[in-house]
Short mmCIF file of C-alpha atoms in Angstrom, two decimals:
data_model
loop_
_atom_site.label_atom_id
_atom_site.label_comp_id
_atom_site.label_asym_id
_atom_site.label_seq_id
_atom_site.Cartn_x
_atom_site.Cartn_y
_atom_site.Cartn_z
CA UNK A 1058 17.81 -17.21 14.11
CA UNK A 1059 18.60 -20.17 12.31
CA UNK A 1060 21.42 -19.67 9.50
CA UNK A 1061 21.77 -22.24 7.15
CA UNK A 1062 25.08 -22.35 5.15
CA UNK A 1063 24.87 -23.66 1.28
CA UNK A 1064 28.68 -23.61 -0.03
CA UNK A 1065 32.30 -24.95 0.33
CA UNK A 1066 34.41 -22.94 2.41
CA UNK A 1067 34.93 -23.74 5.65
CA UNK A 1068 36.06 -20.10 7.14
CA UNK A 1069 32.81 -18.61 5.63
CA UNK A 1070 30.54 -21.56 6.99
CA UNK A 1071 31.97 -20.98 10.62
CA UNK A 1072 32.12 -17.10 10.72
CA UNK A 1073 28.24 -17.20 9.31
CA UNK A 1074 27.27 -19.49 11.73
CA UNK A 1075 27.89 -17.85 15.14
CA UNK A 1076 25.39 -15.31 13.98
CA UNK A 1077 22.23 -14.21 15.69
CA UNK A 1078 19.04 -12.75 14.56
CA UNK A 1079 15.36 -12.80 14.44
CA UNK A 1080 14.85 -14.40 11.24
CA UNK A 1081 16.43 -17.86 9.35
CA UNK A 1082 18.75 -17.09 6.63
CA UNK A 1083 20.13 -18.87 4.21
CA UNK A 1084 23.46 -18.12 2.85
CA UNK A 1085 24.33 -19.31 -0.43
CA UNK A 1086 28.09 -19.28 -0.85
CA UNK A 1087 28.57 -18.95 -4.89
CA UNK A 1088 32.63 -18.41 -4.91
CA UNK A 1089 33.33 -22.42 -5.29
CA UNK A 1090 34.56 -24.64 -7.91
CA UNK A 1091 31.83 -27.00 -7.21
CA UNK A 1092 28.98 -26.00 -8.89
CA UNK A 1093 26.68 -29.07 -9.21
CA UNK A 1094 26.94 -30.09 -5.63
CA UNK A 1095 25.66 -26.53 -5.04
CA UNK A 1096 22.97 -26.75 -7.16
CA UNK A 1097 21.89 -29.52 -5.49
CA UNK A 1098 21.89 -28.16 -2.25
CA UNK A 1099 20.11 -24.60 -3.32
CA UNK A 1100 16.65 -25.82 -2.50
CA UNK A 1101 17.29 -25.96 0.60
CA UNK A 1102 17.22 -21.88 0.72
CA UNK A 1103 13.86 -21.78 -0.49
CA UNK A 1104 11.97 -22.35 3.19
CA UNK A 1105 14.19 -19.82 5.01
CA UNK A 1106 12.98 -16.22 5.63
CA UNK A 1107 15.41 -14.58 4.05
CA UNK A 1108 18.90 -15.40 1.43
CA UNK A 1109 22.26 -13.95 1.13
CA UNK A 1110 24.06 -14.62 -2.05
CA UNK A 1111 27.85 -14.25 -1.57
CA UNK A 1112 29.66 -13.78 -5.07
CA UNK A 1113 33.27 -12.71 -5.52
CA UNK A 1114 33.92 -8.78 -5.59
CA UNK A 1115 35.06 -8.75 -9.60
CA UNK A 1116 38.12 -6.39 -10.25
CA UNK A 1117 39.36 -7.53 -13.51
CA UNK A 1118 38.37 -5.07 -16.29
CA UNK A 1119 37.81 -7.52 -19.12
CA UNK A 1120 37.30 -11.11 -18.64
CA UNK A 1121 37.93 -14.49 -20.98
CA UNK A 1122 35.13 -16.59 -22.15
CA UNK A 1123 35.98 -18.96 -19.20
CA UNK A 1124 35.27 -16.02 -16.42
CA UNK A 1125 32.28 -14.97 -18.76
CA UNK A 1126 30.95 -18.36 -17.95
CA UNK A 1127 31.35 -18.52 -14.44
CA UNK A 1128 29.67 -15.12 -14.21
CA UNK A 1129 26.93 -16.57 -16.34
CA UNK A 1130 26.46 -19.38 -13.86
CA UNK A 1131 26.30 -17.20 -10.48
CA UNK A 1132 23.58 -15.34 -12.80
CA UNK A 1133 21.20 -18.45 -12.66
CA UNK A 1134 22.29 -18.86 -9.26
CA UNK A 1135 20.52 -15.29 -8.40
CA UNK A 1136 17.43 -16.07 -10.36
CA UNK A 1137 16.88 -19.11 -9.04
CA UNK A 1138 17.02 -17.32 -5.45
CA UNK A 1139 14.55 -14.58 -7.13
CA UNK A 1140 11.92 -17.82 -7.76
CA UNK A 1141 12.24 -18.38 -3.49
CA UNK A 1142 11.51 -14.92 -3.01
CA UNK A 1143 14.58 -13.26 -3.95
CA UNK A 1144 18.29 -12.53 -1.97
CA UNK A 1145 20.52 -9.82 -0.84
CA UNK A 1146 23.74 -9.71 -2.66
CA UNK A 1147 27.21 -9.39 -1.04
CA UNK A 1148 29.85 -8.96 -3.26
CA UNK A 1149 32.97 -10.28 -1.12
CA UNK A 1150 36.49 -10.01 -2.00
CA UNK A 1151 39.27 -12.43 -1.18
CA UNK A 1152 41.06 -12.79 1.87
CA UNK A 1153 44.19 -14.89 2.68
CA UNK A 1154 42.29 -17.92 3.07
CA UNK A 1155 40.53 -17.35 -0.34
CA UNK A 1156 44.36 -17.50 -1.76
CA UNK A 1157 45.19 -20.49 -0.03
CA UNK A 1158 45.58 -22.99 -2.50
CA UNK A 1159 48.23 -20.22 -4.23
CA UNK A 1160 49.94 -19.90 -0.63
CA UNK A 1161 50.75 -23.61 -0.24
CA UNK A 1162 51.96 -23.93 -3.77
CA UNK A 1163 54.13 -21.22 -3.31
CA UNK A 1164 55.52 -22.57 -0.08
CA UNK A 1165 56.34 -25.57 -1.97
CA UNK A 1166 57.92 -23.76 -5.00
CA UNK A 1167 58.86 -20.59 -4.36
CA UNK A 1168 56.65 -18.85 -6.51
CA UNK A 1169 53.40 -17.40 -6.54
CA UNK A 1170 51.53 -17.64 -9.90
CA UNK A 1171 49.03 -15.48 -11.13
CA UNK A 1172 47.02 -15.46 -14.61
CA UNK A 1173 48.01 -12.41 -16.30
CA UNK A 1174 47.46 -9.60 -15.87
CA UNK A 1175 48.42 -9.66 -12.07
CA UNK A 1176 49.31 -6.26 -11.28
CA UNK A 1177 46.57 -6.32 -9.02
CA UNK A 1178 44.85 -8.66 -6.88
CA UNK A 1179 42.02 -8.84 -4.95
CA UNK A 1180 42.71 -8.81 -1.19
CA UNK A 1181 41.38 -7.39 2.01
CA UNK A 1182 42.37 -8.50 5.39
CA UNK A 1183 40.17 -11.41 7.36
CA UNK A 1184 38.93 -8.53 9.91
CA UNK A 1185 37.23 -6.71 7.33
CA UNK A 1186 35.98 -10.07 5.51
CA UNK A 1187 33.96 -10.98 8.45
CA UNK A 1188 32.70 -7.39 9.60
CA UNK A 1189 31.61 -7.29 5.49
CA UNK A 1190 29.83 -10.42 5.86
CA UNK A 1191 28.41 -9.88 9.71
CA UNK A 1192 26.93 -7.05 8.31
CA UNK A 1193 25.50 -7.94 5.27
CA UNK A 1194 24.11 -10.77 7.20
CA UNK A 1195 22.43 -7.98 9.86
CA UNK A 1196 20.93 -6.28 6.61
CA UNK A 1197 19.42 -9.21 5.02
CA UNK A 1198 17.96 -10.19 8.75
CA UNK A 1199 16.36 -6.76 8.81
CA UNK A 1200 15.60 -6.62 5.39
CA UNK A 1201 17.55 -3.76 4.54
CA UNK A 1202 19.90 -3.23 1.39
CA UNK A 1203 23.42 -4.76 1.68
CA UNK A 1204 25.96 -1.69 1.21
CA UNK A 1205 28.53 -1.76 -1.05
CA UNK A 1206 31.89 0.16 -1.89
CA UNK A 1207 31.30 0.46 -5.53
CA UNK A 1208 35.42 0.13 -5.85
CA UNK A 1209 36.65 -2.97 -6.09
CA UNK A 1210 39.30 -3.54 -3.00
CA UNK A 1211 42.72 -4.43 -4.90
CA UNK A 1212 46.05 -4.28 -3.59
CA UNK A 1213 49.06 -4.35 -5.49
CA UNK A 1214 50.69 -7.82 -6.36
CA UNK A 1215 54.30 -6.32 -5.45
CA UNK A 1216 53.41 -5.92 -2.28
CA UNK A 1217 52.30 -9.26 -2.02
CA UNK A 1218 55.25 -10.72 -3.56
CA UNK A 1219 57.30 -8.56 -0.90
CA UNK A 1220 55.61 -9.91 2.34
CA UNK A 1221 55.61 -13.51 1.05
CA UNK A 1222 59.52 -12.71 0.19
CA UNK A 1223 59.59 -11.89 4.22
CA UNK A 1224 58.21 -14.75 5.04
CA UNK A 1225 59.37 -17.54 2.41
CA UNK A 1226 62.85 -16.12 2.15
CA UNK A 1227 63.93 -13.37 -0.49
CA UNK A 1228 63.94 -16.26 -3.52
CA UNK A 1229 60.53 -16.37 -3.63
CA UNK A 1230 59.70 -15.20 -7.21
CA UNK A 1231 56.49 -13.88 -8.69
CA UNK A 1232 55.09 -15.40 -11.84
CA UNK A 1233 52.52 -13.94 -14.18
CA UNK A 1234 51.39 -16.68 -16.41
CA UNK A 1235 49.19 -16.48 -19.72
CA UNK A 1236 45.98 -18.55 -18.77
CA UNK A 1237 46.99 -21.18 -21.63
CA UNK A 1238 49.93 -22.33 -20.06
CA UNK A 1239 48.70 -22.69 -16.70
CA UNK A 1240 45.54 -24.79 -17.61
CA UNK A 1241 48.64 -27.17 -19.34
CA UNK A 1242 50.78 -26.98 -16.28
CA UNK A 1243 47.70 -27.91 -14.43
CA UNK A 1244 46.32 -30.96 -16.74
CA UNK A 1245 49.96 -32.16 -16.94
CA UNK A 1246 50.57 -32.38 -12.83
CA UNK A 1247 47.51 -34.13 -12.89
CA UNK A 1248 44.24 -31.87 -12.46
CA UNK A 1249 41.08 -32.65 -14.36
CA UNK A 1250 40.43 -30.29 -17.41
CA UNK A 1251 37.19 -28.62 -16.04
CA UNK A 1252 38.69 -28.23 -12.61
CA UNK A 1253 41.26 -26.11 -14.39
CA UNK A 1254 39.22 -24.46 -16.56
CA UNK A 1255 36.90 -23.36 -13.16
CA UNK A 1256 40.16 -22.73 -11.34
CA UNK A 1257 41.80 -19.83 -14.04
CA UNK A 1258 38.28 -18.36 -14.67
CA UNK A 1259 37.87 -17.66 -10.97
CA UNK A 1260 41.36 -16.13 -10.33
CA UNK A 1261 40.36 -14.21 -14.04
CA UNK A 1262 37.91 -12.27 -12.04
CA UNK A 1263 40.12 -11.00 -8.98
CA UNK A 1264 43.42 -9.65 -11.30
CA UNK A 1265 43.50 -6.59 -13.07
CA UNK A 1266 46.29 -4.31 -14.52
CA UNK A 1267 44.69 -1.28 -12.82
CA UNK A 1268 44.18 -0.45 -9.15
CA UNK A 1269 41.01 -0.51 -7.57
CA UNK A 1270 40.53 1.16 -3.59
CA UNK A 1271 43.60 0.44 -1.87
CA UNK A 1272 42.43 1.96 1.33
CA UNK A 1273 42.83 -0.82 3.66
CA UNK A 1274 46.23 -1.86 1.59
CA UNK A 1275 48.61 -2.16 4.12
CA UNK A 1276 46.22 -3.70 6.86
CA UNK A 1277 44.99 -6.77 4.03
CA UNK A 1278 48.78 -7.02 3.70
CA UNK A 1279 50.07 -7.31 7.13
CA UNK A 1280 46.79 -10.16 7.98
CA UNK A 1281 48.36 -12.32 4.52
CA UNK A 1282 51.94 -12.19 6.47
CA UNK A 1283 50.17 -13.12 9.79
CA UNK A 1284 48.45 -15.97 7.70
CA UNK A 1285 51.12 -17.34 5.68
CA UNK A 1286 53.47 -17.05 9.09
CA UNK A 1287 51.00 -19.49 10.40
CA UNK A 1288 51.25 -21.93 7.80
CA UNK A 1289 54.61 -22.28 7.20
CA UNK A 1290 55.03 -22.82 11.07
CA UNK A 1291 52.47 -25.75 10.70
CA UNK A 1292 54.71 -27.43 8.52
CA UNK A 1293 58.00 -27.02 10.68
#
């Protein structure tokens, strides 16, 4: 089986393409900033036997205008798909890669930064990532319905502020931050205005004030430690 990969991250790209089956499939990674290039690419999903549609598991109970949007645009994504002959849909929450941009700036800084309301975040660990995605990948090959939770995964963002403390040294701090003044922190270090827009309406999806299944909590946990361990040795 031939898998063909339409998105932007790389961890997702290589754990999809080790896969084997007896049909092509295209996967169509929709948790990116970069939507044109995307679009662009989407046709080429249209000759393969089957599509996967990746989107990110939403936990957030009520979303800004900016999220609404996003939302609005994985919505054409899936319709589009539906013109090719439709796709499965795998609703994927993040692991520590997916917070990686966060991780580094908190290396730098000292503090992780989160549009409120962050008493929650989106996490599960990279072992359950790729068994979620190996086997939605195994469904849409056999044309079978992808399975999902119906609870959002969430752990809480104390905990995560506690194992990057263990890690980063106990003066790492936790910020929640009103989604105003990050988008002007953002444009003033430099960032284009519609890259931060894109940027706050995706982490807008995967906070919430209320838990969500915390289940796998302390595993998810335990593999962001592992990862940001790893990093910060890289830079030693």
């Amino acid at each position: 089986m031939t898998v063909t990969y339409i998105g932007s991250r790389q961890h997702i790209a290589e754990l999809v393409g080790d896969f084997g089956g007896a049909k092509s499939v295209a996967v169509v990674d929709a948790v990116t900033l970069n939507r044109e290039e995307l679009r662009e690419q989407l046709g080429a999903a249209a000759s393969s036997d089957a599509r996967l549609l990746i989107r990110p598991e939403r936990v957030a109970e009520s979303i800004s205008e900016r999220a609404a949007d996003y939302i609005s645009w994985q919505d054409d994504i899936e319709s589009t798909l539906s013109e090719f002959g439709g796709a499965q849909v795998l609703n994927l929450p993040r692991s520590a890669e997916d917070w990686d941009d966060d991780i580094d700036q908190t290396i730098e800084y000292r503090a992780f930064c989160l549009v409120e309301p962050a008493k929650q975040i989106s996490l599960i660990s990279r072992r359950q990532r790729n068994e979620l995605v190996q086997a939605a990948l195994q469904s849409t090959s056999s044309g079978s319905p992808v399975r999902s939770s119906g609870v959002p995964s969430t752990v809480p963002a104390k905990s995560v502020i506690e194992a990057l403390k263990s890690e980063l040294g106990q003066h790492t701090a936790s910020e929640g931050v009103k989604p105003v003044d990050l988008y002007d922190v953002m444009v003033a270090s430099g960032m284009a205005p519609d890259l931060s827009e894109r940027v706050i309406a995706a982490q807008q999806l995967v906070v919430s004030k209320e838990p969500g299944d915390e289940s796998n909590c302390a595993e998810a946990i335990e593999d962001l430690r592992t990862y940001v361990n790893a990093k910060k040795e890289m830079r030693q």
